[in-house]
C-alpha atoms as one frame of an Amber mdcrd trajectory, in Angstrom:
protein
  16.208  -4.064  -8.905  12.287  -4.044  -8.883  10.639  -0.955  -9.735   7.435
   0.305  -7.820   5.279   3.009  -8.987   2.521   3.880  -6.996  -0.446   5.972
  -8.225  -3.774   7.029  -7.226  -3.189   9.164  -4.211  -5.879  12.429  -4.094
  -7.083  14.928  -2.245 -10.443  13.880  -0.420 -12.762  14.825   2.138 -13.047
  12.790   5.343 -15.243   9.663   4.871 -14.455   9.328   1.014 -12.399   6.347
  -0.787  -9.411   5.762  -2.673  -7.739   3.219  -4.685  -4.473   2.894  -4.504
  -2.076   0.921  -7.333   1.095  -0.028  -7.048   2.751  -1.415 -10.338   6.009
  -3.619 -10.756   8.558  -3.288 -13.127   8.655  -7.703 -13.275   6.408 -10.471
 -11.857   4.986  -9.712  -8.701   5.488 -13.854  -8.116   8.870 -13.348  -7.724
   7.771 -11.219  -4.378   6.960 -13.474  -0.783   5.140 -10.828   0.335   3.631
  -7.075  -0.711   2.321  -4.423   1.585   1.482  -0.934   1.698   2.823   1.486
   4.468   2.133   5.026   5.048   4.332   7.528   6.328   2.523  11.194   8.014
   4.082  14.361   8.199   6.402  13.829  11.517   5.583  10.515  12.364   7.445
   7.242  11.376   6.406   4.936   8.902   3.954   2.149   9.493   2.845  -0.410
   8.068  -0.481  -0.623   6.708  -1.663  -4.106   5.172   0.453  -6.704   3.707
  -0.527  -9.899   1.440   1.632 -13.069   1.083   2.267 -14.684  -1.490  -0.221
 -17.666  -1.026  -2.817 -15.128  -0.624  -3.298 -14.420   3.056  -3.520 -10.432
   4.137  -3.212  -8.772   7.127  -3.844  -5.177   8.089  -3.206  -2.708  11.154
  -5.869  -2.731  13.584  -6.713   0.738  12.568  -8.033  -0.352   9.239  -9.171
  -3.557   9.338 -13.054  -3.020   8.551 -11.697  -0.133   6.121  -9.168  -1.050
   3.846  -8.827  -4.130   1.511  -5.573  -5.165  -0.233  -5.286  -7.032  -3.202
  -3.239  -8.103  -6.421  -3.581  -8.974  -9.705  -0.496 -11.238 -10.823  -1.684
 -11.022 -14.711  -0.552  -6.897 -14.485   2.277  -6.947 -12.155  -0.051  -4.665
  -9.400  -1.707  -4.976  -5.891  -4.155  -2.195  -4.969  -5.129  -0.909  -1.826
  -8.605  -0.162  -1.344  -9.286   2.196   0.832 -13.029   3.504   2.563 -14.183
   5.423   5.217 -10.925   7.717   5.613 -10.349   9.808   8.493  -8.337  12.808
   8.284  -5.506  10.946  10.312  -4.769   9.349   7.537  -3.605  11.877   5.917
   0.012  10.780   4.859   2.156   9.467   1.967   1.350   6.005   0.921   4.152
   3.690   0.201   4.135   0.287  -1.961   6.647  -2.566  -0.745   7.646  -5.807
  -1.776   9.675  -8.397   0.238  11.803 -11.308  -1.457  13.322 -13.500   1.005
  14.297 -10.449   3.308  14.770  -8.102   0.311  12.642  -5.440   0.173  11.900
  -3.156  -2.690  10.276   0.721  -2.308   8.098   2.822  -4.202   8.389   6.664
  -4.105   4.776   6.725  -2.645   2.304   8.883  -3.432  -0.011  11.841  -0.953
  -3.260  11.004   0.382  -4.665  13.827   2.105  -8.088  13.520   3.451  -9.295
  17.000   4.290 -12.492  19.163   4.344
C-alpha cells in the first residue's frame, strides 16, 4: 500500500489561505494521477483538483481562479494551494492518488474557514 499523510489544515477566517501537503510513503511517479477532495460535514465527498501525471491539472469550477495544485516528485508531495476561502469550504480535505484504477487515501485533515 501507499501511505498519504496530509497536513496543513487550520482554522482561518474567510478570505485567508492555506497550503495544503500531502506526503507519500514511495514515489509519487508510480501514481497516474493525484487529486485533492474535500468532504463537509453532511455532504458527500467531492472532488477538488486533480494533476496527471504528465502535468496537466484540473479543478472544480468552484475553485478554479482560487486554488492551485501542484507536486514536487523530488519529496514524494503535491500541495494544494489554496486563496480566497469562503466559509463553504469549510470541510475535511482529503489527498488521493490513482494507479491504473487504484486509488490510495489519506486520513485528511480540517479546514475550517470561520470568523
Amino acid at each position: 500500500q501507499v501511505q498519504l499523510v496530509e497536513s496543513g489544515g487550520d482554522l482561518v477566517q474567510p478570505g485567508g489561505s492555506l497550503r495544503l501537503s500531502c506526503a507519500a510513503s514511495r514515489n509519487i511517479f508510480a501514481f497516474n494521477a493525484m487529486g485533492w477532495y474535500r468532504q463537509a460535514q453532511g455532504k458527500e465527498r467531492e472532488l477538488v483538483a486533480t494533476i496527471f501525471s504528465g502535468g496537466s491539472t484540473s479543478y472544480a469550477d468552484s475553485v478554479k481562479s482560487r486554488f492551485t495544485i501542484s507536486r514536487d516528485n523530488a519529496k514524494n508531495m503535491i500541495y494544494l494551494q489554496m486563496n480566497s476561502l469562503k466559509p463553504e469550504e469549510t470541510a475535511v480535505y482529503y489527498c488521493n492518488g490513482n494507479r491504473y484504477g487504484i486509488e490510495s487515501w489519506g486520513q485528511g485533515t480540517q479546514v475550517t474557514v470561520s470568523s
